[in-house]
Amino acid sequence: MLRGVPGGESRLRFTPLNYCTTVSVILLESNNCWSRKRSGPSSRKLALAIATQGFFISSTSSSSPFNSIRKKRPSRKLIGERLRSEMADHEQKAVTADVTSGDMSFQPILEDGVFRFDCSANDRNAAYPTLSFVNSKDRETPIMSNTAPLYIPTFECLFGKQIVKIELPSGTSFYGTGEASGQLERTGKRVFTWNTDAYGYGPGTTSLYQSHPWVLAVLPNGEALGVLADTTQRCEIDLRKDSRIQFVAPSLYPVMTFGPFSSPTAVLIALSHAIGPVYMPPKWALGYQQCRWSYDSDKRVLEVARTFREKGIPCDVIWMDIDYMDGFRCYTFDKDRFPNPKSLANDLHQNGFKAIWMLDPGIKHEEGYFVYDSGSKSDVWVQKADGSPFLGEVWPGPCVFPDFTQSKARSWWASLVKDFTSNGVDGIWNDMNEPAVFKAVTKTMPESNIHRGDDELGGCQNHSYYHNVYGMLMARSTYEGMKLANENKRPFVLTRAGFIGSQRYAATWTGDNISNWEHLHMSISMVLQLGLSGQPLSGPDIGGFGGNATPKLFGRWMGVGSMFPFCRGHSETGTIDHEPWSFGEECEEVCRLALKRRYHLLPHLYTLFYKAHTMGTPVAMPTFFADPKDPSLRKLENSFLLGPILVYASTMPGQGLDKLDCTLPKGIWLRFDFDDSHPDLPALYLQGGSIIPLGPPHQHVGESNPSDDLTLLVALDECGKAEGSLFEDDGDGYEFTKGGYLLTHYVAELQSSVVTVRVSKTEGLWKRPKRRLHVQLLLGGGAMLDTWGMDGEVLQIVMPSEQEVHKLVSTSEKHYKTCLESAKRIPDIEEVSGQKGVELLRTLIELNNGYWNLKVVPWIGGRIISMTHLPSGTQWLQSKFDVNGYEEYSGTEYRSAGCSEEYNVIECDLEHSGEVKSIMLEGDIGGGLVLQRKIYIPKNDPKVFRIESSIISHKVGAGSGGFSRLVCLRVHPMFTLLHPTESFVSFTSIDGSKHEVWPESGEQFYEGNLLPNGEWILIDKCVGLGLVNRFNVNEVFKCLIHWGTGTVNLELWSEDRPVSKQSPLTISHDYEVIGIP
């Protein structure tokens, strides 16, 4: 008999279990931590659970709630009023429950090192079904194990909330929490899992579009522990206290721990065994994808596709946003703008593009609309508490919403998707599926709405239970519909909302971000956090969704984004164009280089996804994964790993690759590129001991062929060894699951000054394609040795002497530096991004013809920040918004009045094409004076652009006799030197003397008879071009040449005197590019 316990005389069953390590005696009241309301009387019962070394003790009394560990499913008969009564009854009792607390009891599940924790055995029996686990039985079935959990969570149940805490060693770092903005290392942060339409979110936003109640803890010794709170309901993840994880969610839910294991990767592999790995994407889905809200017609779609091919910029997919629909009705097409979607898809397919179309959950409430009618007939809509269909306002107006918790609703949706794909649909984009609802304070449907869910999902519940999984279930339905349409093709689905486990059905993106540097920086951490939460197929809207990107921002973002697992550019309606060619030639070239990099790396990226799909390994990882024991790596946010590749990017506007100080993990890391190094592209490093496969940079995946040349990039480790693998299959379909693939393992080894590269092992039924093999052996500093042969043969590279290696490395480093210095940099332009529904008040003005492209910033000094000669592709001037570039001053002092004032546009002449050909600006410089500037391209001489500047008296006081203060019009352009050592200024003075002024001369003034006789030329000998600046010698009294770091100022100064209305100061001058023999 157990004294002091009612019913203690009942018989006890002792089941030997050798995994329990603690002794705890907990008195529980069955209604304290409510799990679900059962039919029948609710009697108060006390039970005793004793967990002791080697035993789990439970009562076998017929009245004990601990009789069975099997879950009692809710009856589907609990509907209508009875269901609402049950829910109300539960809510009232949950609030008035007593407090219970203690250590959680545990069972080993799934595999060694994975444990399930519950507040009690009673709670274990009563817990809701899991929607995160791929196989629900894995969570419910204990296994025999000799391991015990090192960290035991504690719990407290209070007023319907279950609070779980896990204390970990000091110095533990936290990651995960799914789709979360802000910092990479999550200590000090708090997240609420409640899927939310979060347009323009910031680093402090606590609820985004997806919910992952998961934390990855990296312990001070480099080992890692994963913790999953397996609840679909709103959950607070509180990491504000150092080394403590706290979950708070409605009672009751189990908690799973994974580990501690030897590494974070081992934890993620174990997690994938529970929630399932990422589905295997079709290979084309790893190419670049172009989207916009919206390409307004099929003609515009084809124009964008054609431009990609004409400009040689790789791309695989064009997306159709919501405006393709007829009045925003899903599964319809606008008859005027998209009259023949199948023909559009065929045209895209012929040019190597796939077509992806959006489908939202909101179905227009309209009789006669076939989707609404069939859904109503099948009774698939989410209901209000009174049992009638819920109506919510979204894009089409009043809408009903499919109840994806019901199998019949999922089948109904899947059948619609199946028919929809017959239009040539290659992929489907599920948006607005949090679900988002307009004109609602909560941005979603009421929590009191009713979902008549399947038993295995949790049965009939209100919306608060299913809210966080609504998007995942919609994605699942879409995925299943695409499989129905063609079982020989892999579906591609992109979902905005999701839950932990969504990776089984869909890719995701980081939602409606903003075009600014903060969001560029955050995008790296956000992609990594999703990967650390089981979703490796993700990426941001490259360039930012909301607001206007600047050329520098867009190019830098494309450089980083081209390395993300999912790579898509997207922008909202009302913004400027955000295609790769929309920001000038410099940015276009950076985008081209970035995307060619991606296509070079596609064999490696596809292999990473095969491993992620079959083994659960991550694709993109934080840098600290290379050395989890090194605490200095744990907060690095501008670098990440793609397998053994380290991508190091600059996310600061004023800091290019040439100014980036890279923190590398311990060991050997060898820099490499594709002869494409650029200050606005990330640096790439390969870890010693690694081999990665590379392919040709095709324009789209469909151009690739198994017989293409294969390149192996090799970096030896300290022992002179390396290994890597290449996965190949059809790129689509499921033959790879039946052996229809080739997985090749390559090894390299240095012995006696000879590096041998060979195949060590193969898997799969495919025969090796007959193709050439190019082996590139990295030496350091970007230097490499290479050899050619046939794939499958043994290839060898003879290592040169140490002195020769040093010389090769030195030469390569010099070449690399020269490439960075000579690269055509994207202008450092900063523009204010607009917010949704707000017109941009400050807009960059472009003057453009076939010879010149000028970019003018009126609101800061009226400065020219970019001056590009289009025929030669030479950018002679580039600057930030607020300093340098082409400036004008009203005094001899540097940056005197006129350089930073806000200028008004008083004239702006447009051609019929809409291009600006002439602009006049005026800035108030005080004392009744204005600085007026006209910039234009003469119609009779388009090779020239001209600037006419004046300091004019508007309101000079009568007491001064109508004359102003002493002023000087000082023209101050700062030109960029692409080749500083090969550049000089040449001119002939008024006295006939000839001058060549080189950078080493520093600063020089020329006046009087030494003044240039009406022109001087900035010559770049390397490119054979000269920038001629012509001026009126009667207006210019002094010329200044000042050489800076990679720049030169060619200044024109007027005389220094007062001005009146009758006697302004004026300088007229023009620029032209000429060839230099």
Tab-separated table of C-alpha atoms in Angstrom, residues 463-780:
chain	number	residue	atom	x	y	z
A	463	HIS	CA	-9.075	28.057	-35.240
A	464	SER	CA	-6.571	28.737	-32.467
A	465	TYR	CA	-5.582	25.067	-32.602
A	466	TYR	CA	-5.160	24.855	-36.385
A	467	HIS	CA	-4.081	28.414	-37.237
A	468	ASN	CA	-0.356	27.712	-37.370
A	469	VAL	CA	-0.758	24.612	-39.551
A	470	TYR	CA	-3.285	26.060	-41.992
A	471	GLY	CA	-0.582	27.117	-44.458
A	472	MET	CA	1.237	23.788	-44.199
A	473	LEU	CA	-1.952	21.849	-44.836
A	474	MET	CA	-2.725	24.034	-47.837
A	475	ALA	CA	0.784	23.420	-49.186
A	476	ARG	CA	0.295	19.702	-48.594
A	477	SER	CA	-2.947	19.775	-50.563
A	478	THR	CA	-1.300	21.683	-53.416
A	479	TYR	CA	1.642	19.285	-53.426
A	480	GLU	CA	-0.680	16.281	-53.569
A	481	GLY	CA	-2.654	17.846	-56.410
A	482	MET	CA	0.478	18.353	-58.473
A	483	LYS	CA	1.471	14.740	-57.878
A	484	LEU	CA	-1.959	13.654	-59.061
A	485	ALA	CA	-1.461	15.663	-62.241
A	486	ASN	CA	1.786	13.943	-63.130
A	487	GLU	CA	3.294	11.270	-60.919
A	488	ASN	CA	6.481	11.356	-63.010
A	489	LYS	CA	7.271	14.947	-62.056
A	490	ARG	CA	8.266	16.349	-58.707
A	491	PRO	CA	5.896	19.074	-57.556
A	492	PHE	CA	7.228	22.523	-56.846
A	493	VAL	CA	5.239	24.484	-54.280
A	494	LEU	CA	6.221	27.721	-52.557
A	495	THR	CA	4.366	28.623	-49.392
A	496	ARG	CA	4.426	31.809	-47.364
A	497	ALA	CA	2.923	30.335	-44.203
A	498	GLY	CA	4.176	27.135	-42.699
A	499	PHE	CA	4.865	25.026	-39.638
A	500	ILE	CA	7.733	22.815	-38.632
A	501	GLY	CA	7.418	19.955	-41.115
A	502	SER	CA	6.358	22.124	-44.081
A	503	GLN	CA	9.599	21.219	-45.858
A	504	ARG	CA	8.003	17.891	-46.732
A	505	TYR	CA	5.753	19.697	-49.205
A	506	ALA	CA	7.087	23.116	-50.110
A	507	ALA	CA	9.857	25.650	-50.334
A	508	THR	CA	9.452	28.979	-48.573
A	509	TRP	CA	10.663	32.557	-48.663
A	510	THR	CA	11.113	35.147	-45.967
A	511	GLY	CA	8.026	37.173	-46.806
A	512	ASP	CA	7.502	40.839	-47.574
A	513	ASN	CA	10.874	42.316	-46.790
A	514	ILE	CA	12.030	45.860	-47.534
A	515	SER	CA	14.592	47.224	-49.984
A	516	ASN	CA	17.191	48.415	-47.522
A	517	TRP	CA	20.548	47.335	-46.170
A	518	GLU	CA	19.145	46.138	-42.869
A	519	HIS	CA	16.954	43.595	-44.649
A	520	LEU	CA	19.814	42.507	-46.857
A	521	HIS	CA	21.845	41.796	-43.726
A	522	MET	CA	18.942	40.036	-41.987
A	523	SER	CA	18.218	37.841	-45.000
A	524	ILE	CA	21.328	35.769	-44.345
A	525	SER	CA	20.384	35.017	-40.752
A	526	MET	CA	16.764	34.345	-41.680
A	527	VAL	CA	17.688	31.773	-44.328
A	528	LEU	CA	20.079	30.136	-41.871
A	529	GLN	CA	17.484	30.028	-39.066
A	530	LEU	CA	15.004	28.296	-41.344
A	531	GLY	CA	17.661	25.762	-42.279
A	532	LEU	CA	18.449	25.218	-38.610
A	533	SER	CA	14.735	24.548	-38.075
A	534	GLY	CA	14.422	21.807	-40.688
A	535	GLN	CA	13.555	23.948	-43.751
A	536	PRO	CA	16.631	24.178	-46.018
A	537	LEU	CA	14.832	25.312	-49.203
A	538	SER	CA	14.373	29.010	-48.531
A	539	GLY	CA	15.499	32.457	-49.581
A	540	PRO	CA	14.449	36.127	-49.451
A	541	ASP	CA	12.972	38.371	-52.102
A	542	ILE	CA	16.286	39.445	-53.620
A	543	GLY	CA	16.489	43.238	-53.792
A	544	GLY	CA	13.672	43.607	-51.302
A	545	PHE	CA	9.918	43.438	-51.890
A	546	GLY	CA	8.796	46.804	-50.537
A	547	GLY	CA	10.299	50.061	-51.757
A	548	ASN	CA	12.901	50.807	-54.381
A	549	ALA	CA	16.282	49.156	-54.300
A	550	THR	CA	19.332	51.136	-55.284
A	551	PRO	CA	21.850	49.744	-57.773
A	552	LYS	CA	24.425	49.035	-55.077
A	553	LEU	CA	21.884	47.391	-52.797
A	554	PHE	CA	20.390	45.275	-55.567
A	555	GLY	CA	23.747	44.132	-56.919
A	556	ARG	CA	25.082	43.279	-53.479
A	557	TRP	CA	21.870	41.421	-52.644
A	558	MET	CA	22.042	39.451	-55.869
A	559	GLY	CA	25.640	38.529	-55.067
A	560	VAL	CA	24.561	37.048	-51.735
A	561	GLY	CA	21.169	35.779	-52.890
A	562	SER	CA	22.683	33.803	-55.741
A	563	MET	CA	24.272	31.611	-53.069
A	564	PHE	CA	21.038	30.958	-51.144
A	565	PRO	CA	19.282	27.592	-51.538
A	566	PHE	CA	16.191	29.259	-53.050
A	567	CYS	CA	17.017	32.134	-55.380
A	568	ARG	CA	14.241	34.497	-56.505
A	569	GLY	CA	13.977	38.199	-57.234
A	570	HIS	CA	10.632	39.805	-56.394
A	571	SER	CA	9.235	43.309	-55.893
A	572	GLU	CA	5.881	44.854	-55.162
A	573	THR	CA	3.574	46.885	-57.329
A	574	GLY	CA	4.312	50.585	-57.554
A	575	THR	CA	8.073	50.191	-57.298
A	576	ILE	CA	10.603	50.656	-60.044
A	577	ASP	CA	11.594	47.642	-62.115
A	578	HIS	CA	13.762	45.186	-60.202
A	579	GLU	CA	15.033	42.887	-62.918
A	580	PRO	CA	18.815	42.366	-62.985
A	581	TRP	CA	19.245	44.879	-65.831
A	582	SER	CA	17.117	47.606	-64.223
A	583	PHE	CA	19.871	49.367	-62.291
A	584	GLY	CA	22.473	50.220	-64.879
A	585	GLU	CA	25.205	48.321	-66.653
A	586	GLU	CA	27.451	47.957	-63.614
A	587	CYS	CA	24.731	46.332	-61.549
A	588	GLU	CA	23.622	44.222	-64.502
A	589	GLU	CA	27.121	42.836	-64.898
A	590	VAL	CA	27.376	42.025	-61.196
A	591	CYS	CA	24.026	40.179	-61.405
A	592	ARG	CA	25.213	38.293	-64.469
A	593	LEU	CA	28.415	37.252	-62.727
A	594	ALA	CA	26.540	36.293	-59.558
A	595	LEU	CA	24.032	34.087	-61.360
A	596	LYS	CA	26.705	32.468	-63.509
A	597	ARG	CA	28.403	31.547	-60.230
A	598	ARG	CA	25.212	29.876	-59.101
A	599	TYR	CA	24.933	27.870	-62.297
A	600	HIS	CA	28.598	26.830	-62.038
A	601	LEU	CA	27.745	25.525	-58.568
A	602	LEU	CA	24.448	23.799	-59.432
A	603	PRO	CA	25.964	20.273	-59.482
A	604	HIS	CA	27.230	20.893	-55.944
A	605	LEU	CA	23.974	22.498	-54.800
A	606	TYR	CA	21.885	19.673	-56.259
A	607	THR	CA	24.120	17.143	-54.499
A	608	LEU	CA	23.598	18.998	-51.203
A	609	PHE	CA	19.832	18.742	-51.651
A	610	TYR	CA	20.059	15.026	-52.402
A	611	LYS	CA	21.934	14.595	-49.124
A	612	ALA	CA	19.437	16.804	-47.309
A	613	HIS	CA	16.575	14.737	-48.724
A	614	THR	CA	18.099	11.328	-47.993
A	615	MET	CA	20.135	12.032	-44.867
A	616	GLY	CA	18.680	15.169	-43.324
A	617	THR	CA	21.905	17.163	-43.527
A	618	PRO	CA	21.615	20.956	-43.807
A	619	VAL	CA	22.271	22.865	-47.037
A	620	ALA	CA	23.128	26.412	-45.893
A	621	MET	CA	24.701	26.569	-42.431
A	622	PRO	CA	26.142	29.241	-40.155
A	623	THR	CA	29.908	29.565	-40.281
A	624	PHE	CA	30.303	28.105	-36.788
A	625	PHE	CA	29.234	24.701	-38.132
A	626	ALA	CA	32.826	24.418	-39.396
A	627	ASP	CA	34.038	24.561	-35.782
A	628	PRO	CA	31.227	24.524	-33.202
A	629	LYS	CA	33.730	24.738	-30.363
A	630	ASP	CA	34.967	28.179	-31.458
A	631	PRO	CA	32.803	30.819	-29.727
A	632	SER	CA	34.202	33.585	-31.955
A	633	LEU	CA	32.302	32.141	-34.931
A	634	ARG	CA	28.899	31.849	-33.324
A	635	LYS	CA	27.694	35.381	-34.035
A	636	LEU	CA	29.044	35.833	-37.570
A	637	GLU	CA	26.114	37.034	-39.650
A	638	ASN	CA	27.615	37.947	-43.029
A	639	SER	CA	29.038	34.556	-43.897
A	640	PHE	CA	27.667	31.043	-44.224
A	641	LEU	CA	28.505	27.576	-45.478
A	642	LEU	CA	27.199	25.690	-48.487
A	643	GLY	CA	28.605	22.324	-47.588
A	644	PRO	CA	32.383	22.915	-47.507
A	645	ILE	CA	32.094	26.285	-49.335
A	646	LEU	CA	32.334	29.380	-47.160
A	647	VAL	CA	30.469	32.369	-48.606
A	648	TYR	CA	31.676	35.673	-47.135
A	649	ALA	CA	29.623	38.712	-48.092
A	650	SER	CA	29.534	42.392	-47.300
A	651	THR	CA	26.151	43.686	-46.188
A	652	MET	CA	27.311	47.233	-45.460
A	653	PRO	CA	26.828	49.861	-48.177
A	654	GLY	CA	30.278	51.413	-47.842
A	655	GLN	CA	32.177	48.154	-47.522
A	656	GLY	CA	32.889	46.092	-50.596
A	657	LEU	CA	34.799	42.853	-50.836
A	658	ASP	CA	38.053	44.788	-51.166
A	659	LYS	CA	37.472	46.281	-47.700
A	660	LEU	CA	36.101	43.152	-46.061
A	661	ASP	CA	38.053	41.533	-43.240
A	662	CYS	CA	37.095	37.858	-43.365
A	663	THR	CA	37.092	35.803	-40.165
A	664	LEU	CA	37.821	32.224	-41.208
A	665	PRO	CA	37.360	29.074	-39.120
A	666	LYS	CA	40.428	27.159	-38.059
A	667	GLY	CA	42.077	24.947	-40.612
A	668	ILE	CA	42.675	25.318	-44.322
A	669	TRP	CA	40.343	27.589	-46.291
A	670	LEU	CA	41.374	28.365	-49.857
A	671	ARG	CA	39.881	31.255	-51.803
A	672	PHE	CA	38.540	30.607	-55.288
A	673	ASP	CA	36.444	32.312	-57.948
A	674	PHE	CA	35.498	31.933	-61.580
A	675	ASP	CA	37.642	34.817	-62.845
A	676	ASP	CA	34.746	36.985	-61.713
A	677	SER	CA	35.950	38.667	-58.530
A	678	HIS	CA	34.192	41.956	-57.923
A	679	PRO	CA	33.921	44.268	-54.895
A	680	ASP	CA	30.158	43.688	-54.794
A	681	LEU	CA	30.312	39.880	-54.938
A	682	PRO	CA	30.981	37.609	-51.944
A	683	ALA	CA	34.329	35.941	-51.396
A	684	LEU	CA	34.305	32.159	-51.785
A	685	TYR	CA	36.505	29.719	-49.841
A	686	LEU	CA	36.766	25.943	-50.020
A	687	GLN	CA	37.550	23.987	-46.875
A	688	GLY	CA	40.659	21.858	-46.912
A	689	GLY	CA	39.824	18.190	-47.369
A	690	SER	CA	36.980	18.890	-49.794
A	691	ILE	CA	36.110	18.220	-53.424
A	692	ILE	CA	33.127	19.946	-55.028
A	693	PRO	CA	31.668	19.367	-58.516
A	694	LEU	CA	31.167	22.279	-60.907
A	695	GLY	CA	29.399	22.600	-64.229
A	696	PRO	CA	29.166	25.018	-67.149
A	697	PRO	CA	27.178	28.229	-66.503
A	698	HIS	CA	24.224	27.406	-68.721
A	699	GLN	CA	21.410	29.880	-69.321
A	700	HIS	CA	18.971	27.438	-67.766
A	701	VAL	CA	19.041	23.942	-66.293
A	702	GLY	CA	17.427	22.459	-69.388
A	703	GLU	CA	20.590	23.224	-71.382
A	704	SER	CA	22.679	20.913	-69.232
A	705	ASN	CA	23.618	17.453	-70.425
A	706	PRO	CA	25.258	14.496	-68.633
A	707	SER	CA	28.040	14.665	-71.217
A	708	ASP	CA	28.946	18.254	-70.267
A	709	ASP	CA	32.477	18.801	-69.054
A	710	LEU	CA	32.691	18.135	-65.328
A	711	THR	CA	35.023	20.127	-63.103
A	712	LEU	CA	36.247	18.980	-59.693
A	713	LEU	CA	37.563	21.724	-57.426
A	714	VAL	CA	39.970	20.216	-54.889
A	715	ALA	CA	41.343	21.602	-51.629
A	716	LEU	CA	43.661	19.253	-49.737
A	717	ASP	CA	43.682	19.107	-45.956
A	718	GLU	CA	46.705	19.067	-43.648
A	719	CYS	CA	47.238	15.384	-44.469
A	720	GLY	CA	47.139	15.967	-48.212
A	721	LYS	CA	43.717	14.372	-48.682
A	722	ALA	CA	40.299	15.449	-49.926
A	723	GLU	CA	36.937	13.887	-50.718
A	724	GLY	CA	33.612	14.866	-52.201
A	725	SER	CA	30.631	13.561	-54.110
A	726	LEU	CA	28.383	14.251	-57.073
A	727	PHE	CA	24.745	13.182	-57.372
A	728	GLU	CA	23.195	12.899	-60.840
A	729	ASP	CA	19.789	11.827	-62.069
A	730	ASP	CA	17.159	13.027	-64.519
A	731	GLY	CA	16.683	16.210	-62.501
A	732	ASP	CA	12.990	15.417	-62.085
A	733	GLY	CA	10.713	12.492	-61.350
A	734	TYR	CA	11.252	9.622	-58.934
A	735	GLU	CA	13.449	7.157	-60.768
A	736	PHE	CA	16.190	8.064	-58.294
A	737	THR	CA	14.162	6.273	-55.595
A	738	LYS	CA	14.397	3.082	-57.672
A	739	GLY	CA	18.126	3.280	-58.312
A	740	GLY	CA	17.941	5.515	-61.389
A	741	TYR	CA	20.839	7.750	-60.443
A	742	LEU	CA	24.611	7.934	-60.155
A	743	LEU	CA	26.277	8.987	-56.920
A	744	THR	CA	30.027	9.246	-57.376
A	745	HIS	CA	32.471	9.587	-54.496
A	746	TYR	CA	35.781	11.162	-55.469
A	747	VAL	CA	38.991	11.194	-53.439
A	748	ALA	CA	42.280	13.016	-53.852
A	749	GLU	CA	45.575	12.257	-52.135
A	750	LEU	CA	49.035	13.760	-52.218
A	751	GLN	CA	51.881	11.250	-52.240
A	752	SER	CA	55.484	11.903	-53.305
A	753	SER	CA	54.639	15.308	-54.825
A	754	VAL	CA	51.849	13.820	-56.952
A	755	VAL	CA	48.155	14.464	-56.307
A	756	THR	CA	46.000	11.575	-57.501
A	757	VAL	CA	42.284	12.070	-58.083
A	758	ARG	CA	40.082	9.049	-58.591
A	759	VAL	CA	36.654	7.548	-58.072
A	760	SER	CA	36.522	5.704	-54.763
A	761	LYS	CA	32.927	4.484	-54.834
A	762	THR	CA	29.754	4.698	-56.873
A	763	GLU	CA	26.106	4.129	-56.066
A	764	GLY	CA	23.052	3.797	-58.302
A	765	LEU	CA	22.198	2.039	-61.545
A	766	TRP	CA	23.244	4.756	-63.954
A	767	LYS	CA	26.299	4.236	-66.108
A	768	ARG	CA	28.913	6.927	-66.026
A	769	PRO	CA	28.442	9.409	-68.884
A	770	LYS	CA	31.298	9.751	-71.337
A	771	ARG	CA	32.645	13.203	-70.556
A	772	ARG	CA	35.788	15.156	-69.972
A	773	LEU	CA	36.943	15.767	-66.427
A	774	HIS	CA	38.736	18.955	-65.420
A	775	VAL	CA	40.491	18.816	-62.045
A	776	GLN	CA	41.464	22.128	-60.454
A	777	LEU	CA	43.717	21.896	-57.405
A	778	LEU	CA	43.652	24.985	-55.205
A	779	LEU	CA	46.997	26.158	-53.841
A	780	GLY	CA	45.997	29.297	-51.957
